[in-house]
CSV table of N, CA and C in Angstrom, one decimal:
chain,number,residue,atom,x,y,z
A,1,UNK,N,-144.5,253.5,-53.5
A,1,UNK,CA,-145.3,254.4,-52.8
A,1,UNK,C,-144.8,255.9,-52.9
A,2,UNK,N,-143.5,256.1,-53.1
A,2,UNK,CA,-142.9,257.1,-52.8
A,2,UNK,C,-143.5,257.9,-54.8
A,3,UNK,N,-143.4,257.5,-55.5
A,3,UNK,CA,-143.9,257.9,-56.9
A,3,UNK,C,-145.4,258.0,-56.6
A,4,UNK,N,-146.4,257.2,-56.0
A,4,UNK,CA,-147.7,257.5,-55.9
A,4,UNK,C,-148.1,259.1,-55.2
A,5,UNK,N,-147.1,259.0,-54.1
A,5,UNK,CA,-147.4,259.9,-53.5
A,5,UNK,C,-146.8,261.5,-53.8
A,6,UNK,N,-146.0,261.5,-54.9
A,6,UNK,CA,-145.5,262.9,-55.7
A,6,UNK,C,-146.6,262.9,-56.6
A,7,UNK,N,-147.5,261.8,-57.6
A,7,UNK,CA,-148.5,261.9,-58.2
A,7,UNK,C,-149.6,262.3,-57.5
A,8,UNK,N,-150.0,261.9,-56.8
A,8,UNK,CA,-151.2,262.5,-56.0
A,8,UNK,C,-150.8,264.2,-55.1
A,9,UNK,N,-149.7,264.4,-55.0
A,9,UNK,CA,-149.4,265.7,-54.4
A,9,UNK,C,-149.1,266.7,-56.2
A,10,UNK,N,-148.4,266.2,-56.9
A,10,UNK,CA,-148.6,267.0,-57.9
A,10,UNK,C,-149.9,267.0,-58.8
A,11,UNK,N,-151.0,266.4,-58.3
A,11,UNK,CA,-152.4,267.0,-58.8
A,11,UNK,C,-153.0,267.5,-57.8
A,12,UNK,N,-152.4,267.9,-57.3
A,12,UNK,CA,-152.7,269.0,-55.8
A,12,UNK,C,-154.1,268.4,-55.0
A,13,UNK,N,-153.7,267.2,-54.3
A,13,UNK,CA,-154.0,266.5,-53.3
A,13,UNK,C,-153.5,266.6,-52.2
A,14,UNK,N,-154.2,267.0,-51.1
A,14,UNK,CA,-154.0,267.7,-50.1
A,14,UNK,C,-153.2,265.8,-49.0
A,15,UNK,N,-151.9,266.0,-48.8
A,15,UNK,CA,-151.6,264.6,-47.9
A,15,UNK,C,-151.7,264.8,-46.7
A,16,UNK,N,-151.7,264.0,-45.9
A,16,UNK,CA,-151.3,263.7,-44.3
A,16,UNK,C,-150.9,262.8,-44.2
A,17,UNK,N,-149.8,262.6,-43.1
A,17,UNK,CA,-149.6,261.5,-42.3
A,17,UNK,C,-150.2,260.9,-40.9
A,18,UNK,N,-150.6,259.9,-41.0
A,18,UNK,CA,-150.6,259.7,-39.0
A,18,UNK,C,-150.1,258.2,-38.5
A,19,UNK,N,-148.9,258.4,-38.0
A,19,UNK,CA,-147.9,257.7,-37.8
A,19,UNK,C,-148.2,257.3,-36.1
A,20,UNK,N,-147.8,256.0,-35.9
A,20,UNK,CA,-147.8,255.0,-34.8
A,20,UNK,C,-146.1,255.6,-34.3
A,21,UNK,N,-145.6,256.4,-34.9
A,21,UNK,CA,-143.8,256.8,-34.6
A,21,UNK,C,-144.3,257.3,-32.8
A,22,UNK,N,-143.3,256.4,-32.1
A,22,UNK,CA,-142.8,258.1,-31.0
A,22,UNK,C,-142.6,258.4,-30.8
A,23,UNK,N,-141.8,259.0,-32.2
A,23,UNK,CA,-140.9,260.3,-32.0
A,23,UNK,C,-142.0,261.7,-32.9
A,24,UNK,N,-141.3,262.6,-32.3
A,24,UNK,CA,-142.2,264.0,-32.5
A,24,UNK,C,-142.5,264.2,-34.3
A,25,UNK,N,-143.2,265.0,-34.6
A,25,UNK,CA,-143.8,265.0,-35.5
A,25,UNK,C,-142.6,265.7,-36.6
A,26,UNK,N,-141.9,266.4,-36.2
A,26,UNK,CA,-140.5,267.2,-37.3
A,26,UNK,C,-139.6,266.1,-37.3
A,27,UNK,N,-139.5,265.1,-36.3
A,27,UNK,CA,-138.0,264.7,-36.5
A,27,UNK,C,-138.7,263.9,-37.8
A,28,UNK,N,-140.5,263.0,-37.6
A,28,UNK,CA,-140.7,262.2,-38.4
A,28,UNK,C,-140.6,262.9,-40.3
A,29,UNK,N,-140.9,264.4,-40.2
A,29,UNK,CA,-140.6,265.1,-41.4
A,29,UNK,C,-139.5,264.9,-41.8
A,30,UNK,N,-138.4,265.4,-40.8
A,30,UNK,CA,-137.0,264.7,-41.5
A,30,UNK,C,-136.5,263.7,-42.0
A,31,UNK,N,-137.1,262.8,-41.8
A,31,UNK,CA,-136.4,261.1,-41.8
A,31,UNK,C,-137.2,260.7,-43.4
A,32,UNK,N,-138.6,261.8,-44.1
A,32,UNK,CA,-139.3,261.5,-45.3
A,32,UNK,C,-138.2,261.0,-46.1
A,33,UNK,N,-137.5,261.9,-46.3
A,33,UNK,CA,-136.4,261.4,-47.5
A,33,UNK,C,-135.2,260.8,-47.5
A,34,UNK,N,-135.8,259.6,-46.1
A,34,UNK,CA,-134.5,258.8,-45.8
A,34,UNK,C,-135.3,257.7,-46.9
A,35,UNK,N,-136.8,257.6,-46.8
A,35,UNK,CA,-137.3,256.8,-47.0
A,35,UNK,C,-138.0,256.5,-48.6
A,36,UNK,N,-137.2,258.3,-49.2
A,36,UNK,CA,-137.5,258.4,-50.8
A,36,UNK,C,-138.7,259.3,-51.4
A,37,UNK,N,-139.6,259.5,-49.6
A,37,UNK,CA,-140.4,260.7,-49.5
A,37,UNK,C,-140.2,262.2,-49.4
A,38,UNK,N,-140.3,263.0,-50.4
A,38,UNK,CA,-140.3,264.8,-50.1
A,38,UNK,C,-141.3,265.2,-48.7
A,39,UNK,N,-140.9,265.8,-48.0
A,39,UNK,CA,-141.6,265.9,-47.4
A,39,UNK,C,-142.3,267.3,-47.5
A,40,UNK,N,-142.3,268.0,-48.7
A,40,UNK,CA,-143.1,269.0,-49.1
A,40,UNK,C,-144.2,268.3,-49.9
A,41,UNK,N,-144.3,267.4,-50.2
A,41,UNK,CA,-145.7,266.4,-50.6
A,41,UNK,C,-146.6,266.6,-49.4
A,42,UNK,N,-146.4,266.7,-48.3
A,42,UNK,CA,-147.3,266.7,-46.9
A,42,UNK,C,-147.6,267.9,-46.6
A,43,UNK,N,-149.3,267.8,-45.9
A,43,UNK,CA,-149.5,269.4,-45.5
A,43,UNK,C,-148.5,269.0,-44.3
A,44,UNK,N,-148.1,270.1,-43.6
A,44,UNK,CA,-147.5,270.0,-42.3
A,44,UNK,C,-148.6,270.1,-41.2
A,45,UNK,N,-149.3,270.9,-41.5
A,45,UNK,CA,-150.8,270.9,-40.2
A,45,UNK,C,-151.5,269.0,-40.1
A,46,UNK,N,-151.5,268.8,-41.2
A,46,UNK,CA,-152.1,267.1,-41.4
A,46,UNK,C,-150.9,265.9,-41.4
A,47,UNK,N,-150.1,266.5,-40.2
A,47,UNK,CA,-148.8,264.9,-40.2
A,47,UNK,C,-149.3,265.3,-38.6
A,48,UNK,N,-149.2,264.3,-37.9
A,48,UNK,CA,-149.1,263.9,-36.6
A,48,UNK,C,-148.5,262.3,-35.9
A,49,UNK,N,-147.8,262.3,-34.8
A,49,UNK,CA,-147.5,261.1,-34.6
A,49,UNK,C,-148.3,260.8,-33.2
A,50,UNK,N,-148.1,259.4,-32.8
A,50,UNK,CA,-148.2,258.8,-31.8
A,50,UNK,C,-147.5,259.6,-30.7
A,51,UNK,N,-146.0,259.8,-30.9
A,51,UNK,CA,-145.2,260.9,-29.9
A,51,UNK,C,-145.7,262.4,-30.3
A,52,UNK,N,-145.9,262.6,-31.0
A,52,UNK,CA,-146.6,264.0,-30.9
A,52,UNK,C,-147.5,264.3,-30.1
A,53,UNK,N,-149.0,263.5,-30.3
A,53,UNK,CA,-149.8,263.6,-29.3
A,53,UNK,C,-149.6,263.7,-27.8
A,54,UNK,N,-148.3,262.3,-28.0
A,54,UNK,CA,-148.3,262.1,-26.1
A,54,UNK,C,-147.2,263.3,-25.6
A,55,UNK,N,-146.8,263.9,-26.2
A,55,UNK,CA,-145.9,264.8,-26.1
A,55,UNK,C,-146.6,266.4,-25.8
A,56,UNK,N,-147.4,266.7,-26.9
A,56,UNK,CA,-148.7,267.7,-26.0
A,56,UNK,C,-149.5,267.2,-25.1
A,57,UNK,N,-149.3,266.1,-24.9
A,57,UNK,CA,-150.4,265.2,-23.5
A,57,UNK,C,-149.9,265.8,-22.3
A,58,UNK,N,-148.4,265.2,-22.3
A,58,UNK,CA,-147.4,265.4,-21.2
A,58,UNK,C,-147.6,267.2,-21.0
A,59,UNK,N,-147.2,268.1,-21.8
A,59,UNK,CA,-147.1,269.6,-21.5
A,59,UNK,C,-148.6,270.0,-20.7
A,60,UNK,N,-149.6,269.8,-21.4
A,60,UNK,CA,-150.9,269.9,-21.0
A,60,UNK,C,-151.2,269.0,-19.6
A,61,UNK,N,-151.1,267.6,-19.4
A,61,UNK,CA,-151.5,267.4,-18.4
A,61,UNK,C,-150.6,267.1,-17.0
A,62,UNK,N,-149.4,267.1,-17.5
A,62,UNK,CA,-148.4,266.3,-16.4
A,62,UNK,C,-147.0,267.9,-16.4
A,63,UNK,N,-147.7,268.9,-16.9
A,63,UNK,CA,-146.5,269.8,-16.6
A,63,UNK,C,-146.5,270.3,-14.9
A,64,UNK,N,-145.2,270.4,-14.4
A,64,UNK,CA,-144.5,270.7,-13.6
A,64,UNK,C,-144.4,269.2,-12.6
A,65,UNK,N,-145.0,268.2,-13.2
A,65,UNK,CA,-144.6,266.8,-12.6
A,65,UNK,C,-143.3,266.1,-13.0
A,66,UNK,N,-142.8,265.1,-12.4
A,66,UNK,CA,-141.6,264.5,-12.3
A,66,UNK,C,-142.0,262.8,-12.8
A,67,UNK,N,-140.9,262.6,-13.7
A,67,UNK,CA,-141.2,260.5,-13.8
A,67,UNK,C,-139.9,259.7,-13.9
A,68,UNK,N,-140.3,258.6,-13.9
A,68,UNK,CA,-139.1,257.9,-14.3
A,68,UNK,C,-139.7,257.3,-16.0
A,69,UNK,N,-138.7,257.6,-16.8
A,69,UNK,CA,-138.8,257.5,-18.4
A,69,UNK,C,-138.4,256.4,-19.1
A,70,UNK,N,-138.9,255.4,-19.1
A,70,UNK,CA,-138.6,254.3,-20.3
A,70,UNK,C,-138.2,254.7,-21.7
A,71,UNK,N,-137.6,254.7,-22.3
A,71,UNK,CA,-137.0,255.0,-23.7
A,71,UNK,C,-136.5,254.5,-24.3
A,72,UNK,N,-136.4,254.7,-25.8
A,72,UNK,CA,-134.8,253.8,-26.5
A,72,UNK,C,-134.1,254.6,-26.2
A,73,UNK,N,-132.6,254.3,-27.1
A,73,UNK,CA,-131.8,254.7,-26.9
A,73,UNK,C,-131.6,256.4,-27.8
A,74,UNK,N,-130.4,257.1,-26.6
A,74,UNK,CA,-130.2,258.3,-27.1
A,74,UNK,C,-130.2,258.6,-28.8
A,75,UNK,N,-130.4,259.3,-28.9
A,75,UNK,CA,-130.3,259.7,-30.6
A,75,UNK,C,-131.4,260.7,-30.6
A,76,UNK,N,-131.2,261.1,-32.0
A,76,UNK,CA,-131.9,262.1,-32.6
A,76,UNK,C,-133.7,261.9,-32.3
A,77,UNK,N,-134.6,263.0,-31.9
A,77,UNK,CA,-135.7,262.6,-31.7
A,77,UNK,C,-136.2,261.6,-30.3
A,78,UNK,N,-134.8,261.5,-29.3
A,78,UNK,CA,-135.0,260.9,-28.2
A,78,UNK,C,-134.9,261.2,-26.8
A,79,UNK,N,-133.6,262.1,-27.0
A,79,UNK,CA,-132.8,262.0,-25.5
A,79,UNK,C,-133.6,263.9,-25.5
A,80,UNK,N,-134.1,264.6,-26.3
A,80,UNK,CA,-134.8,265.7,-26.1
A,80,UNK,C,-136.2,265.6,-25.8
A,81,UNK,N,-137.2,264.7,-25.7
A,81,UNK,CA,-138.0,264.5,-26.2
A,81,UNK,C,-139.1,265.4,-24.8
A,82,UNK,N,-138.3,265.1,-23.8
A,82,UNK,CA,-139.2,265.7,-22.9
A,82,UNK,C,-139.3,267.8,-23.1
A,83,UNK,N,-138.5,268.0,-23.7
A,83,UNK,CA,-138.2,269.3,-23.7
A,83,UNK,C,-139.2,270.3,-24.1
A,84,UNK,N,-139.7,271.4,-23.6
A,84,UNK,CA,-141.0,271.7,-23.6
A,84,UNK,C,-142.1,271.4,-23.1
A,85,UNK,N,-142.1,270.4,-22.2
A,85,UNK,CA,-143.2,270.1,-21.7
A,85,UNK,C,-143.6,270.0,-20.5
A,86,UNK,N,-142.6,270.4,-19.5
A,86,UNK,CA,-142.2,271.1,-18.2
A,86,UNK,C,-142.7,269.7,-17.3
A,87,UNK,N,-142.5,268.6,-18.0
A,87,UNK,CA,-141.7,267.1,-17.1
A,87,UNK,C,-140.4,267.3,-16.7
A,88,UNK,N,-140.3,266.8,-15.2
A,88,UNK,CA,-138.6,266.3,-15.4
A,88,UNK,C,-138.4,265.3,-14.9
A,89,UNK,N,-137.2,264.7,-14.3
A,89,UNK,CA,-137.3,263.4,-14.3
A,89,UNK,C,-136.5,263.4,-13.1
A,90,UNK,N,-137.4,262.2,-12.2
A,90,UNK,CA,-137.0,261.5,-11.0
A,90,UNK,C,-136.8,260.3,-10.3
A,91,UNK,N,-136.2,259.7,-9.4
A,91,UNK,CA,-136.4,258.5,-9.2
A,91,UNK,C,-137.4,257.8,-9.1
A,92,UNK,N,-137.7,256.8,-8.5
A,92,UNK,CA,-139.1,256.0,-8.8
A,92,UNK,C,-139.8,256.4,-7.0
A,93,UNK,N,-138.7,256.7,-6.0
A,93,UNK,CA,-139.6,257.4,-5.1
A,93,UNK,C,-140.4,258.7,-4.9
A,94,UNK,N,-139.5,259.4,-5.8
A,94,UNK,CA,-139.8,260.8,-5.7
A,94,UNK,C,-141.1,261.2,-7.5
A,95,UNK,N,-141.1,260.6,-8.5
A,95,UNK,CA,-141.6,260.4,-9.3
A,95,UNK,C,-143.3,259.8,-9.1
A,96,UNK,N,-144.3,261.2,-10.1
A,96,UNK,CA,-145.6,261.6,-10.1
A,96,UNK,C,-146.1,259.8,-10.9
A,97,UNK,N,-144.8,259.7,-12.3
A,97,UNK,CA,-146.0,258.5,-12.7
A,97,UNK,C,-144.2,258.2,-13.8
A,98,UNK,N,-144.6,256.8,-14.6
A,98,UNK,CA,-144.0,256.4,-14.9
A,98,UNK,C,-144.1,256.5,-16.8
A,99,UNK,N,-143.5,257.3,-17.6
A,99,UNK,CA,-143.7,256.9,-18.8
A,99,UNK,C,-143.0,256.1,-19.6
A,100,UNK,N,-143.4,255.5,-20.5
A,100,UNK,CA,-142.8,254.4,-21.3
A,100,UNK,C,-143.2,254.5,-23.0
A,101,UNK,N,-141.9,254.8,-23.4
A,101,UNK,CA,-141.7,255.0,-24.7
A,101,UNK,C,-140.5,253.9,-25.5
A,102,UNK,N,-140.2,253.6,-24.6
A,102,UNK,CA,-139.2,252.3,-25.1
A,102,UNK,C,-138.8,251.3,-24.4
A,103,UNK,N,-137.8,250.3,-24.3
A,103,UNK,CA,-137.5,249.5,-23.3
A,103,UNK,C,-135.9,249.4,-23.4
A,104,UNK,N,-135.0,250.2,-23.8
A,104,UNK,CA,-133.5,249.9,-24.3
A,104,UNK,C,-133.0,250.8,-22.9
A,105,UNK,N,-133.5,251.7,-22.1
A,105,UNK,CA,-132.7,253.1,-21.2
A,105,UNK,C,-133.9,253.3,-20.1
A,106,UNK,N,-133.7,253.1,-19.1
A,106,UNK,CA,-134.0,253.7,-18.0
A,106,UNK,C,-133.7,255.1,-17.5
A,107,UNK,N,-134.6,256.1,-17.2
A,107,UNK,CA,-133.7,257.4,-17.1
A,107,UNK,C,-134.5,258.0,-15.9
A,108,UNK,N,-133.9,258.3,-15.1
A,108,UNK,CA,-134.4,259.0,-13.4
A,108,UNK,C,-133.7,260.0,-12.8
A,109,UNK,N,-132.9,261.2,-13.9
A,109,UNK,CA,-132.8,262.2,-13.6
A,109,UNK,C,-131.4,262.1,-12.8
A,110,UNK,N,-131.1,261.3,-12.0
A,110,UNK,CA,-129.4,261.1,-11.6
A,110,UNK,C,-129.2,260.0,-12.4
A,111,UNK,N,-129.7,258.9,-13.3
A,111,UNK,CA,-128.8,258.0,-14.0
A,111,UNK,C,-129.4,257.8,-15.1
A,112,UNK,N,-129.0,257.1,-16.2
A,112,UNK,CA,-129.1,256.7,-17.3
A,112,UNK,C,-129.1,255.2,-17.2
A,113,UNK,N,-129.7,254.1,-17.0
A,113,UNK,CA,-129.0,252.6,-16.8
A,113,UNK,C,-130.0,252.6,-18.9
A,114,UNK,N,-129.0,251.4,-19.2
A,114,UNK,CA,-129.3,250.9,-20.4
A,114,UNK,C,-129.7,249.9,-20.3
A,115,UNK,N,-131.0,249.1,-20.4
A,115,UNK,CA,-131.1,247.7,-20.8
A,115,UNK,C,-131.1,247.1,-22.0
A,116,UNK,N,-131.2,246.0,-22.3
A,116,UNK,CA,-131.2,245.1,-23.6
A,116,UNK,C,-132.0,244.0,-23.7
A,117,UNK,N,-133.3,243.9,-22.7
A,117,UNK,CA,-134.4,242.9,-23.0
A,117,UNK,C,-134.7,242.9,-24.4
A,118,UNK,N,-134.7,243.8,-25.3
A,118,UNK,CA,-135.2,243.4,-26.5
A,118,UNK,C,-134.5,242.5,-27.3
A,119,UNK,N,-133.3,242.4,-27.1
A,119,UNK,CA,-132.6,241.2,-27.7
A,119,UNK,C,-132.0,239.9,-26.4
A,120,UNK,N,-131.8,240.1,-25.2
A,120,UNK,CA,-131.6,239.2,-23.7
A,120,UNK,C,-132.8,239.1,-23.5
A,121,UNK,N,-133.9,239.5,-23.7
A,121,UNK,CA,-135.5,238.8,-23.1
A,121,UNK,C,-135.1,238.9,-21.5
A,122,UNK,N,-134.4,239.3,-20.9
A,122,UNK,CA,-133.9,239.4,-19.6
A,122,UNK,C,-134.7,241.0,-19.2
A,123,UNK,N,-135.7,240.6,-18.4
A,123,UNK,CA,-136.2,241.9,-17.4
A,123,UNK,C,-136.3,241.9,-16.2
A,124,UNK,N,-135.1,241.2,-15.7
A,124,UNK,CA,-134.4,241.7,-14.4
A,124,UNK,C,-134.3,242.9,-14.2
A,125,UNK,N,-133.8,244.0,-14.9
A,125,UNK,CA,-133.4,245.2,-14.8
A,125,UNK,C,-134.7,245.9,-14.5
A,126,UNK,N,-135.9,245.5,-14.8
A,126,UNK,CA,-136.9,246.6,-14.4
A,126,UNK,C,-137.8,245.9,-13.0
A,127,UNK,N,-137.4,244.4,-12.6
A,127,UNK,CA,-138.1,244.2,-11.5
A,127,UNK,C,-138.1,245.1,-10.5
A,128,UNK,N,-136.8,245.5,-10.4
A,128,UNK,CA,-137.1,245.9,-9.5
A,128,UNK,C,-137.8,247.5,-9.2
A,129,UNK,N,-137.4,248.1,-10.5
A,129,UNK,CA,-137.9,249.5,-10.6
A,129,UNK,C,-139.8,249.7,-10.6
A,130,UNK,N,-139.9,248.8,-11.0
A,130,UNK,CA,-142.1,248.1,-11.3
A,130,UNK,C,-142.1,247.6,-9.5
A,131,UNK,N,-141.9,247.2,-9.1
A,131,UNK,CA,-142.0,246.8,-7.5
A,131,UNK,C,-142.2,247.8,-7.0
A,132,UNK,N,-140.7,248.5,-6.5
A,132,UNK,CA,-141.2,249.9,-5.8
A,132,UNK,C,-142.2,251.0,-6.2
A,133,UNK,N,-142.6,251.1,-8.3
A,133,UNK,CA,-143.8,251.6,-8.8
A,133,UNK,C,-145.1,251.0,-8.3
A,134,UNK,N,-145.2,250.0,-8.3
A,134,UNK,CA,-146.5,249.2,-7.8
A,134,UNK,C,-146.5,249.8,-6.3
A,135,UNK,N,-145.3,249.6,-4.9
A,135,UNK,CA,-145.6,250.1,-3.8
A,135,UNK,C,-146.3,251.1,-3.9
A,136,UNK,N,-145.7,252.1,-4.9
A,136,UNK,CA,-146.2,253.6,-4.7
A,136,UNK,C,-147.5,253.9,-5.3
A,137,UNK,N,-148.3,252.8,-5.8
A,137,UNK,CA,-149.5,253.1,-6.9
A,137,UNK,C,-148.7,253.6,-8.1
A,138,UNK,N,-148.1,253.8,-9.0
A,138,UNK,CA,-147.9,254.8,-10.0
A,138,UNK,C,-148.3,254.1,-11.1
């Protein structure tokens, strides 16, 4: 894929991506040539991700609101992700709505808890945090 796609950019075919990723649309530029892709083969106006979108969602519709954040884990393209978009993060009483981008870290603004249902199939750890969201409608 990676040779199709320098052929079709060097006869000056205009590329895009649109990625199911969600993480933001630069970190996904970065990681091109983890994967043997230039990422000067892509227009940059025509790459978008899944996190990209919900990431201008969040600035546009949910700024100066509060949640509690499902996520993976810290790293690059993760533990920033809310930045710019004038969300912040609160517990599940004080918290507008709940977003969910991963299932490995709970994050509510005083703690970080880590779960591991993806490999324990164990979701103990969120009963009880979905209980008190269900009380609250969220």
């Amino acid at each position: 894929a990676p040779a199709l796609v320098a052929r079709l950019a060097a006869a000056g075919k205009r590329l895009g991506i649109l990625s199911n990723s969600s993480k933001r649309k630069e970190w996904s530029l970065r990681e091109l040539p983890k994967l043997g892709f230039s990422a000067d083969h892509f227009v940059a106006a025509a790459v978008t991700t899944s996190g990209e979108e919900a990431w201008h969602a969040l600035g546009a519709e949910w700024r100066g609101k509060a949640c509690v954040w499902l996520s993976k884990k810290d790293g690059d393209g993760v533990s920033d992700y809310l930045d710019g978009t004038g969300v912040g993060l609160a517990d599940v009483e004080r918290a507008d709505f709940l977003l969910a981008s991963g299932t490995n870290v709970v994050r509510d603004g005083a703690s970080v808890l880590a779960v591991d249902c993806e490999q324990s199939g164990d979701v103990t750890p969120f009963e009880d945090l979905f209980s008190r969201a269900i009380a609250r409608a969220l």
